[in-house]
Amino acid sequence: METSFEAETRAVFDRYQRQQENDDHIFERLVSLIEEEYFGLPTGSFHGLDVLDAGCGSNANASYAFLSKGARSVVSLELSNDWMDCARKRLSRFGPRSALVTGSVLDLPFDEESFDFVHCAGVLPHTSDPKKGFEELARVTRPGGSFFLTIMGTANGIIYRCINHLRELYKTDDQFRTAIDNLNAYTARGAIDWLLKTKESEEKEYIAGENEFFRSLFDDDLFVTIRDRFQAPTYHEFSFTEAQIRGWYAEYGFQNIRRISRYTRDFHNLRRFLAPMYRHYDHPLARFWFGDGCIQMIGDKPGN
Protein backbone atom coordinates (compact mmCIF):
# COMPACT_ATOMS: atom_id res chain seq x y z
CA MET A 1 0.00 0.00 0.00
CA GLU A 2 3.04 2.27 -0.19
CA THR A 3 2.45 5.39 -2.28
CA SER A 4 5.04 7.43 -4.14
CA PHE A 5 4.95 10.31 -1.64
CA GLU A 6 5.28 7.86 1.28
CA ALA A 7 8.36 6.37 -0.39
CA GLU A 8 9.73 9.88 -0.95
CA THR A 9 9.08 10.71 2.71
CA ARG A 10 10.94 7.57 3.75
CA ALA A 11 13.94 8.63 1.66
CA VAL A 12 13.99 12.10 3.26
CA PHE A 13 13.80 10.69 6.77
CA ASP A 14 16.42 8.06 6.00
CA ARG A 15 18.99 10.75 5.26
CA TYR A 16 18.62 12.61 8.53
CA GLN A 17 18.04 9.49 10.68
CA ARG A 18 21.37 8.10 9.47
CA GLN A 19 22.92 11.39 10.54
CA GLN A 20 21.35 10.97 13.98
CA GLU A 21 22.75 7.45 14.18
CA ASN A 22 26.26 8.78 13.65
CA ASP A 23 25.96 11.32 16.47
CA ASP A 24 26.01 9.61 19.87
CA HIS A 25 24.59 12.62 21.68
CA ILE A 26 21.56 12.82 19.39
CA PHE A 27 20.98 9.07 19.48
CA GLU A 28 21.24 8.92 23.26
CA ARG A 29 18.85 11.87 23.61
CA LEU A 30 16.30 10.10 21.46
CA VAL A 31 16.69 6.84 23.38
CA SER A 32 16.19 8.68 26.68
CA LEU A 33 12.70 9.71 25.57
CA ILE A 34 11.43 6.18 26.22
CA GLU A 35 10.83 6.14 29.97
CA GLU A 36 8.14 4.27 31.90
CA GLU A 37 7.40 7.36 33.97
CA TYR A 38 6.59 9.31 30.82
CA PHE A 39 4.00 6.72 29.77
CA GLY A 40 2.54 6.66 33.29
CA LEU A 41 3.81 3.14 33.91
CA PRO A 42 5.75 1.68 36.86
CA THR A 43 9.49 1.22 36.43
CA GLY A 44 10.22 -2.11 34.75
CA SER A 45 6.87 -2.30 32.96
CA PHE A 46 8.43 -3.06 29.57
CA HIS A 47 10.19 -6.14 30.91
CA GLY A 48 8.87 -9.25 29.16
CA LEU A 49 6.58 -7.42 26.73
CA ASP A 50 6.20 -7.92 22.99
CA VAL A 51 6.56 -4.45 21.46
CA LEU A 52 5.85 -3.04 18.01
CA ASP A 53 7.80 0.06 17.01
CA ALA A 54 5.78 1.08 13.96
CA GLY A 55 7.61 3.50 11.69
CA CYS A 56 10.78 2.98 13.70
CA GLY A 57 13.04 5.09 11.49
CA SER A 58 16.39 4.05 10.10
CA ASN A 59 18.16 4.31 13.45
CA ALA A 60 15.34 2.58 15.40
CA ASN A 61 16.16 4.54 18.55
CA ALA A 62 12.88 3.69 20.30
CA SER A 63 13.35 0.00 19.50
CA TYR A 64 16.79 0.20 21.10
CA ALA A 65 15.27 1.78 24.21
CA PHE A 66 12.53 -0.84 24.59
CA LEU A 67 15.06 -3.66 24.23
CA SER A 68 17.39 -2.02 26.73
CA LYS A 69 14.49 -1.89 29.19
CA GLY A 70 13.93 -5.63 28.98
CA ALA A 71 11.23 -6.11 26.35
CA ARG A 72 10.93 -9.79 25.44
CA SER A 73 10.78 -8.91 21.76
CA VAL A 74 10.67 -5.75 19.65
CA VAL A 75 9.51 -5.71 16.05
CA SER A 76 10.86 -2.65 14.23
CA LEU A 77 8.76 -1.85 11.16
CA GLU A 78 9.49 0.51 8.27
CA LEU A 79 8.78 0.87 4.56
CA SER A 80 11.10 -0.94 2.09
CA ASN A 81 14.23 -2.50 3.55
CA ASP A 82 16.88 0.14 2.79
CA TRP A 83 16.98 1.23 6.45
CA MET A 84 17.88 -2.13 7.95
CA ASP A 85 21.65 -1.80 7.66
CA CYS A 86 21.48 1.35 9.80
CA ALA A 87 19.18 -0.18 12.43
CA ARG A 88 21.33 -3.31 12.77
CA LYS A 89 24.30 -1.23 13.94
CA ARG A 90 22.58 -0.71 17.29
CA LEU A 91 20.08 -3.58 17.46
CA SER A 92 22.24 -6.56 16.50
CA ARG A 93 23.52 -6.78 20.09
CA PHE A 94 20.04 -7.87 21.20
CA GLY A 95 20.06 -10.98 19.02
CA PRO A 96 16.74 -12.71 18.28
CA ARG A 97 14.83 -10.38 20.60
CA SER A 98 15.02 -7.80 17.79
CA ALA A 99 13.24 -8.31 14.46
CA LEU A 100 13.35 -5.92 11.49
CA VAL A 101 10.27 -6.07 9.27
CA THR A 102 9.26 -4.35 6.04
CA GLY A 103 5.71 -3.06 6.02
CA SER A 104 3.29 -0.16 6.12
CA VAL A 105 1.21 1.04 9.06
CA LEU A 106 -1.71 1.09 6.61
CA ASP A 107 -1.55 -2.69 6.19
CA LEU A 108 0.39 -4.24 9.05
CA PRO A 109 1.70 -7.76 8.32
CA PHE A 110 0.69 -9.09 11.76
CA ASP A 111 -2.20 -11.04 13.24
CA GLU A 112 -4.71 -9.32 15.47
CA GLU A 113 -3.65 -8.77 19.08
CA SER A 114 0.05 -9.49 18.45
CA PHE A 115 1.68 -6.92 20.74
CA ASP A 116 1.53 -5.83 24.36
CA PHE A 117 2.76 -2.32 23.59
CA VAL A 118 2.39 -0.51 20.27
CA HIS A 119 4.52 2.60 19.69
CA CYS A 120 4.00 4.90 16.70
CA ALA A 121 5.66 8.31 16.85
CA GLY A 122 5.10 10.96 14.17
CA VAL A 123 4.22 8.52 11.39
CA LEU A 124 0.51 8.80 10.58
CA PRO A 125 0.60 12.40 9.19
CA HIS A 126 3.02 11.14 6.53
CA THR A 127 0.58 8.52 5.23
CA SER A 128 -2.27 8.79 2.75
CA ASP A 129 -4.85 7.61 5.31
CA PRO A 130 -4.00 8.38 8.97
CA LYS A 131 -7.29 6.97 10.28
CA LYS A 132 -6.64 3.66 8.51
CA GLY A 133 -3.19 3.55 10.09
CA PHE A 134 -4.70 4.13 13.51
CA GLU A 135 -7.18 1.30 12.92
CA GLU A 136 -4.36 -1.08 12.00
CA LEU A 137 -2.30 -0.17 15.05
CA ALA A 138 -5.32 -0.64 17.30
CA ARG A 139 -6.01 -4.00 15.68
CA VAL A 140 -2.63 -5.47 16.58
CA THR A 141 -2.73 -4.26 20.22
CA ARG A 142 -3.47 -7.08 22.66
CA PRO A 143 -6.20 -6.91 25.29
CA GLY A 144 -4.51 -5.61 28.41
CA GLY A 145 -1.94 -3.84 26.26
CA SER A 146 -1.33 -0.19 25.45
CA PHE A 147 -1.07 1.86 22.26
CA PHE A 148 0.99 5.07 22.22
CA LEU A 149 0.77 7.62 19.44
CA THR A 150 2.30 10.99 18.63
CA ILE A 151 0.74 13.16 15.97
CA MET A 152 0.98 16.86 15.19
CA GLY A 153 -2.09 18.80 16.28
CA THR A 154 -3.97 21.37 14.27
CA ALA A 155 -1.46 23.75 12.73
CA ASN A 156 -2.98 26.90 14.20
CA GLY A 157 0.03 28.21 16.12
CA ILE A 158 2.44 30.85 14.82
CA ILE A 159 5.29 28.37 14.34
CA TYR A 160 3.28 25.96 12.21
CA ARG A 161 1.64 28.70 10.18
CA CYS A 162 5.13 29.95 9.32
CA ILE A 163 6.33 26.43 8.53
CA ASN A 164 3.41 25.80 6.18
CA HIS A 165 4.02 29.11 4.39
CA LEU A 166 7.73 28.38 4.03
CA ARG A 167 7.01 24.85 2.81
CA GLU A 168 5.16 26.40 -0.12
CA LEU A 169 8.14 28.67 -0.71
CA TYR A 170 10.45 25.64 -0.61
CA LYS A 171 8.43 24.06 -3.42
CA THR A 172 8.52 27.12 -5.68
CA ASP A 173 11.66 29.14 -4.91
CA ASP A 174 14.92 27.57 -6.10
CA GLN A 175 17.11 29.89 -4.05
CA PHE A 176 15.24 29.18 -0.82
CA ARG A 177 15.19 25.42 -1.52
CA THR A 178 18.95 25.37 -2.13
CA ALA A 179 19.58 27.27 1.10
CA ILE A 180 17.49 24.78 3.11
CA ASP A 181 19.04 21.73 1.44
CA ASN A 182 22.53 23.03 2.28
CA LEU A 183 21.65 24.06 5.82
CA ASN A 184 23.77 22.34 8.45
CA ALA A 185 26.00 23.20 11.38
CA TYR A 186 29.00 23.83 9.11
CA THR A 187 27.27 26.29 6.76
CA ALA A 188 25.45 27.97 9.65
CA ARG A 189 28.69 28.33 11.59
CA GLY A 190 30.22 30.26 8.70
CA ALA A 191 27.27 32.63 8.60
CA ILE A 192 27.21 33.06 12.38
CA ASP A 193 30.96 33.68 12.53
CA TRP A 194 30.61 36.40 9.90
CA LEU A 195 27.73 37.97 11.80
CA LEU A 196 29.57 37.97 15.13
CA LYS A 197 32.83 39.20 13.61
CA THR A 198 30.97 42.08 12.02
CA LYS A 199 29.23 42.86 15.29
CA GLU A 200 32.51 42.74 17.22
CA SER A 201 33.98 45.33 14.85
CA GLU A 202 31.26 47.72 16.01
CA GLU A 203 30.78 46.83 19.67
CA LYS A 204 32.22 44.61 22.39
CA GLU A 205 30.40 41.79 24.12
CA TYR A 206 27.79 43.07 26.56
CA ILE A 207 28.16 39.92 28.68
CA ALA A 208 31.34 37.86 28.72
CA GLY A 209 30.90 34.74 26.61
CA GLU A 210 27.73 35.88 24.88
CA ASN A 211 29.11 35.12 21.42
CA GLU A 212 29.99 31.53 22.30
CA PHE A 213 26.61 31.08 23.91
CA PHE A 214 24.94 32.37 20.76
CA ARG A 215 26.95 29.90 18.65
CA SER A 216 25.83 27.05 20.92
CA LEU A 217 22.19 27.61 20.01
CA PHE A 218 22.74 26.23 16.50
CA ASP A 219 23.93 22.67 15.87
CA ASP A 220 23.25 19.80 13.48
CA ASP A 221 20.53 18.42 15.74
CA LEU A 222 18.58 21.63 15.19
CA PHE A 223 19.19 21.80 11.44
CA VAL A 224 18.21 18.18 10.93
CA THR A 225 14.84 19.07 12.44
CA ILE A 226 14.49 22.17 10.26
CA ARG A 227 15.33 20.32 7.04
CA ASP A 228 12.83 17.62 7.92
CA ARG A 229 10.05 20.21 8.23
CA PHE A 230 10.62 21.44 4.68
CA GLN A 231 11.83 18.40 2.78
CA ALA A 232 9.20 15.85 3.78
CA PRO A 233 6.47 15.73 1.10
CA THR A 234 3.72 16.06 3.73
CA TYR A 235 3.82 17.53 7.17
CA HIS A 236 0.88 19.61 8.40
CA GLU A 237 -1.54 19.04 5.55
CA PHE A 238 -3.82 16.99 7.80
CA SER A 239 -5.66 18.69 10.66
CA PHE A 240 -5.84 16.86 13.98
CA THR A 241 -7.23 17.91 17.35
CA GLU A 242 -6.87 16.34 20.76
CA ALA A 243 -10.61 15.65 20.86
CA GLN A 244 -10.44 13.90 17.47
CA ILE A 245 -7.60 11.59 18.52
CA ARG A 246 -9.35 10.82 21.82
CA GLY A 247 -12.38 9.93 19.75
CA TRP A 248 -10.37 7.48 17.66
CA TYR A 249 -9.13 5.71 20.77
CA ALA A 250 -12.66 5.49 22.18
CA GLU A 251 -14.03 4.25 18.85
CA TYR A 252 -11.71 1.26 18.95
CA GLY A 253 -12.50 0.41 22.56
CA PHE A 254 -9.51 1.86 24.38
CA GLN A 255 -9.85 3.06 27.96
CA ASN A 256 -7.79 5.22 30.30
CA ILE A 257 -7.07 7.47 27.33
CA ARG A 258 -4.66 10.20 28.35
CA ARG A 259 -2.59 12.92 26.77
CA ILE A 260 0.92 12.96 28.17
CA SER A 261 3.87 15.30 27.93
CA ARG A 262 7.40 15.70 29.20
CA TYR A 263 10.17 18.21 29.62
CA THR A 264 12.59 17.20 26.89
CA ARG A 265 16.10 17.54 28.29
CA ASP A 266 19.57 17.44 26.77
CA PHE A 267 18.94 19.81 23.88
CA HIS A 268 22.24 21.55 23.17
CA ASN A 269 20.61 24.14 20.94
CA LEU A 270 17.84 26.70 20.66
CA ARG A 271 15.18 24.10 21.39
CA ARG A 272 16.12 23.97 25.07
CA PHE A 273 14.27 27.28 25.38
CA LEU A 274 11.22 25.74 23.73
CA ALA A 275 11.17 22.65 25.96
CA PRO A 276 8.96 24.26 28.65
CA MET A 277 6.28 24.78 26.00
CA TYR A 278 6.58 21.16 24.87
CA ARG A 279 5.92 20.08 28.45
CA HIS A 280 3.19 22.59 29.26
CA TYR A 281 1.38 22.45 25.92
CA ASP A 282 -1.78 24.03 27.36
CA HIS A 283 -0.09 27.23 28.58
CA PRO A 284 -1.25 30.35 26.67
CA LEU A 285 2.28 31.01 25.40
CA ALA A 286 2.58 27.44 24.13
CA ARG A 287 -0.84 27.69 22.47
CA PHE A 288 0.20 30.95 20.80
CA TRP A 289 3.38 29.49 19.32
CA PHE A 290 2.39 25.85 18.73
CA GLY A 291 -1.42 25.67 18.73
CA ASP A 292 -2.46 22.16 19.75
CA GLY A 293 1.20 21.17 19.60
CA CYS A 294 2.45 17.62 19.41
CA ILE A 295 -0.35 15.36 20.63
CA GLN A 296 1.19 12.51 22.59
CA MET A 297 -1.52 10.09 23.64
CA ILE A 298 -1.79 6.61 25.09
CA GLY A 299 -4.71 4.30 25.71
CA ASP A 300 -5.19 0.84 27.19
CA LYS A 301 -7.14 -1.96 25.51
CA PRO A 302 -9.41 -3.70 28.03
CA GLY A 303 -8.62 -7.33 28.71
CA ASN A 304 -6.61 -9.64 30.89
Short mmCIF file of N, CA, C and O in Angstrom, two decimals, residues 224-273:
data_model
loop_
_atom_site.label_atom_id
_atom_site.label_comp_id
_atom_site.label_asym_id
_atom_site.label_seq_id
_atom_site.Cartn_x
_atom_site.Cartn_y
_atom_site.Cartn_z
N VAL A 224 18.88 19.39 11.39
CA VAL A 224 18.21 18.18 10.93
C VAL A 224 16.70 18.32 11.07
O VAL A 224 15.92 17.98 10.17
N THR A 225 16.27 18.86 12.20
CA THR A 225 14.84 19.07 12.44
C THR A 225 14.27 20.07 11.44
O THR A 225 13.19 19.86 10.88
N ILE A 226 14.98 21.16 11.19
CA ILE A 226 14.49 22.17 10.26
C ILE A 226 14.37 21.61 8.85
O ILE A 226 13.34 21.80 8.16
N ARG A 227 15.39 20.88 8.40
CA ARG A 227 15.33 20.32 7.04
C ARG A 227 14.17 19.34 6.90
O ARG A 227 13.49 19.32 5.87
N ASP A 228 13.94 18.57 7.94
CA ASP A 228 12.83 17.62 7.92
C ASP A 228 11.51 18.34 7.68
O ASP A 228 10.66 17.90 6.89
N ARG A 229 11.31 19.48 8.34
CA ARG A 229 10.05 20.21 8.23
C ARG A 229 9.76 20.65 6.79
O ARG A 229 8.61 20.72 6.38
N PHE A 230 10.81 20.94 6.04
CA PHE A 230 10.62 21.44 4.68
C PHE A 230 10.71 20.35 3.62
O PHE A 230 10.03 20.41 2.60
N GLN A 231 11.56 19.36 3.83
CA GLN A 231 11.83 18.40 2.78
C GLN A 231 10.82 17.27 2.70
O GLN A 231 10.62 16.70 1.62
N ALA A 232 10.19 16.92 3.82
CA ALA A 232 9.20 15.85 3.78
C ALA A 232 8.02 16.26 2.90
O ALA A 232 7.54 17.38 3.00
N PRO A 233 7.54 15.36 2.02
CA PRO A 233 6.47 15.73 1.10
C PRO A 233 5.19 16.18 1.79
O PRO A 233 4.45 16.99 1.27
N THR A 234 4.87 15.61 2.95
CA THR A 234 3.72 16.06 3.73
C THR A 234 4.17 16.33 5.14
O THR A 234 5.07 15.70 5.65
N TYR A 235 3.51 17.29 5.77
CA TYR A 235 3.82 17.53 7.17
C TYR A 235 2.59 17.97 7.94
O TYR A 235 2.09 17.25 8.78
N HIS A 236 2.04 19.14 7.65
CA HIS A 236 0.88 19.61 8.40
C HIS A 236 -0.35 19.73 7.52
O HIS A 236 -1.24 20.51 7.79
N GLU A 237 -0.39 18.94 6.44
CA GLU A 237 -1.54 19.04 5.55
C GLU A 237 -2.81 18.51 6.22
O GLU A 237 -3.91 18.97 5.94
N PHE A 238 -2.67 17.50 7.09
CA PHE A 238 -3.82 16.99 7.80
C PHE A 238 -4.05 17.83 9.05
O PHE A 238 -3.12 18.37 9.65
N SER A 239 -5.31 17.92 9.47
CA SER A 239 -5.66 18.69 10.66
C SER A 239 -6.14 17.74 11.74
O SER A 239 -7.10 16.99 11.54
N PHE A 240 -5.47 17.75 12.88
CA PHE A 240 -5.84 16.86 13.98
C PHE A 240 -6.05 17.69 15.24
O PHE A 240 -5.32 18.65 15.50
N THR A 241 -7.01 17.30 16.05
CA THR A 241 -7.23 17.91 17.35
C THR A 241 -7.15 16.84 18.42
O THR A 241 -7.31 15.64 18.15
N GLU A 242 -6.92 17.29 19.64
CA GLU A 242 -6.87 16.34 20.76
C GLU A 242 -8.20 15.59 20.88
O GLU A 242 -8.21 14.37 21.08
N ALA A 243 -9.31 16.29 20.75
CA ALA A 243 -10.61 15.65 20.86
C ALA A 243 -10.80 14.58 19.78
O ALA A 243 -11.35 13.50 20.04
N GLN A 244 -10.31 14.86 18.57
CA GLN A 244 -10.44 13.90 17.47
C GLN A 244 -9.66 12.63 17.78
O GLN A 244 -10.17 11.52 17.59
N ILE A 245 -8.43 12.77 18.24
CA ILE A 245 -7.60 11.59 18.52
C ILE A 245 -8.17 10.81 19.71
O ILE A 245 -8.19 9.57 19.70
N ARG A 246 -8.66 11.50 20.71
CA ARG A 246 -9.35 10.82 21.82
C ARG A 246 -10.54 10.02 21.29
O ARG A 246 -10.80 8.89 21.73
N GLY A 247 -11.24 10.62 20.34
CA GLY A 247 -12.38 9.93 19.75
C GLY A 247 -11.98 8.66 19.02
O GLY A 247 -12.69 7.64 19.07
N TRP A 248 -10.86 8.69 18.33
CA TRP A 248 -10.37 7.48 17.66
C TRP A 248 -10.10 6.38 18.66
O TRP A 248 -10.48 5.22 18.45
N TYR A 249 -9.41 6.72 19.75
CA TYR A 249 -9.13 5.71 20.77
C TYR A 249 -10.43 5.11 21.31
O TYR A 249 -10.57 3.89 21.46
N ALA A 250 -11.39 5.97 21.63
CA ALA A 250 -12.66 5.49 22.18
C ALA A 250 -13.39 4.61 21.17
O ALA A 250 -14.00 3.60 21.53
N GLU A 251 -13.35 5.01 19.90
CA GLU A 251 -14.03 4.25 18.85
C GLU A 251 -13.54 2.82 18.79
O GLU A 251 -14.33 1.88 18.51
N TYR A 252 -12.27 2.61 19.03
CA TYR A 252 -11.71 1.26 18.95
C TYR A 252 -11.58 0.60 20.32
O TYR A 252 -10.84 -0.38 20.48
N GLY A 253 -12.33 1.11 21.29
CA GLY A 253 -12.50 0.41 22.56
C GLY A 253 -11.43 0.64 23.60
O GLY A 253 -11.40 -0.08 24.61
N PHE A 254 -10.55 1.61 23.40
CA PHE A 254 -9.51 1.86 24.38
C PHE A 254 -10.08 2.62 25.57
O PHE A 254 -11.02 3.40 25.45
N GLN A 255 -9.47 2.38 26.72
CA GLN A 255 -9.85 3.06 27.96
C GLN A 255 -8.64 3.74 28.58
O GLN A 255 -7.51 3.59 28.09
N ASN A 256 -8.87 4.49 29.63
CA ASN A 256 -7.79 5.22 30.30
C ASN A 256 -6.98 6.02 29.28
O ASN A 256 -5.74 6.02 29.28
N ILE A 257 -7.69 6.68 28.40
CA ILE A 257 -7.07 7.47 27.33
C ILE A 257 -6.53 8.76 27.94
O ILE A 257 -7.26 9.48 28.62
N ARG A 258 -5.26 9.04 27.71
CA ARG A 258 -4.66 10.20 28.35
C ARG A 258 -3.62 10.85 27.45
O ARG A 258 -2.86 10.17 26.77
N ARG A 259 -3.64 12.18 27.44
CA ARG A 259 -2.59 12.92 26.77
C ARG A 259 -1.44 13.11 27.75
O ARG A 259 -1.65 13.48 28.91
N ILE A 260 -0.24 12.86 27.30
CA ILE A 260 0.92 12.96 28.17
C ILE A 260 1.92 13.94 27.57
O ILE A 260 1.83 14.31 26.40
N SER A 261 2.84 14.39 28.39
CA SER A 261 3.87 15.30 27.93
C SER A 261 5.09 15.16 28.82
O SER A 261 5.04 14.50 29.86
N ARG A 262 6.17 15.79 28.42
CA ARG A 262 7.40 15.70 29.20
C ARG A 262 8.23 16.95 28.96
O ARG A 262 8.03 17.68 27.98
N TYR A 263 9.17 17.16 29.83
CA TYR A 263 10.17 18.21 29.62
C TYR A 263 11.35 17.53 28.93
O TYR A 263 12.05 16.72 29.53
N THR A 264 11.54 17.84 27.67
CA THR A 264 12.59 17.20 26.89
C THR A 264 13.93 17.82 27.23
O THR A 264 14.18 18.99 26.95
N ARG A 265 14.80 17.04 27.85
CA ARG A 265 16.10 17.54 28.29
C ARG A 265 17.19 17.23 27.26
O ARG A 265 16.96 16.55 26.27
N ASP A 266 18.36 17.75 27.54
CA ASP A 266 19.57 17.44 26.77
C ASP A 266 19.59 18.04 25.38
O ASP A 266 20.37 17.61 24.53
N PHE A 267 18.73 19.02 25.09
CA PHE A 267 18.94 19.81 23.88
C PHE A 267 20.17 20.68 24.09
O PHE A 267 20.30 21.35 25.12
N HIS A 268 21.06 20.70 23.11
CA HIS A 268 22.24 21.55 23.17
C HIS A 268 22.08 22.75 22.25
O HIS A 268 23.06 23.38 21.88
N ASN A 269 20.83 23.07 21.91
CA ASN A 269 20.61 24.14 20.94
C ASN A 269 19.40 24.99 21.35
O ASN A 269 18.91 24.90 22.48
N LEU A 270 18.93 25.77 20.41
CA LEU A 270 17.84 26.70 20.66
C LEU A 270 16.61 26.04 21.25
O LEU A 270 15.85 26.66 22.01
N ARG A 271 16.40 24.77 20.96
CA ARG A 271 15.18 24.10 21.39
C ARG A 271 15.10 23.91 22.91
O ARG A 271 14.03 23.63 23.44
N ARG A 272 16.22 24.09 23.61
CA ARG A 272 16.12 23.97 25.07
C ARG A 272 15.28 25.10 25.66
O ARG A 272 14.75 24.97 26.76
N PHE A 273 15.13 26.20 24.92
CA PHE A 273 14.27 27.28 25.38
C PHE A 273 12.81 27.07 24.97
O PHE A 273 11.93 27.80 25.42
#
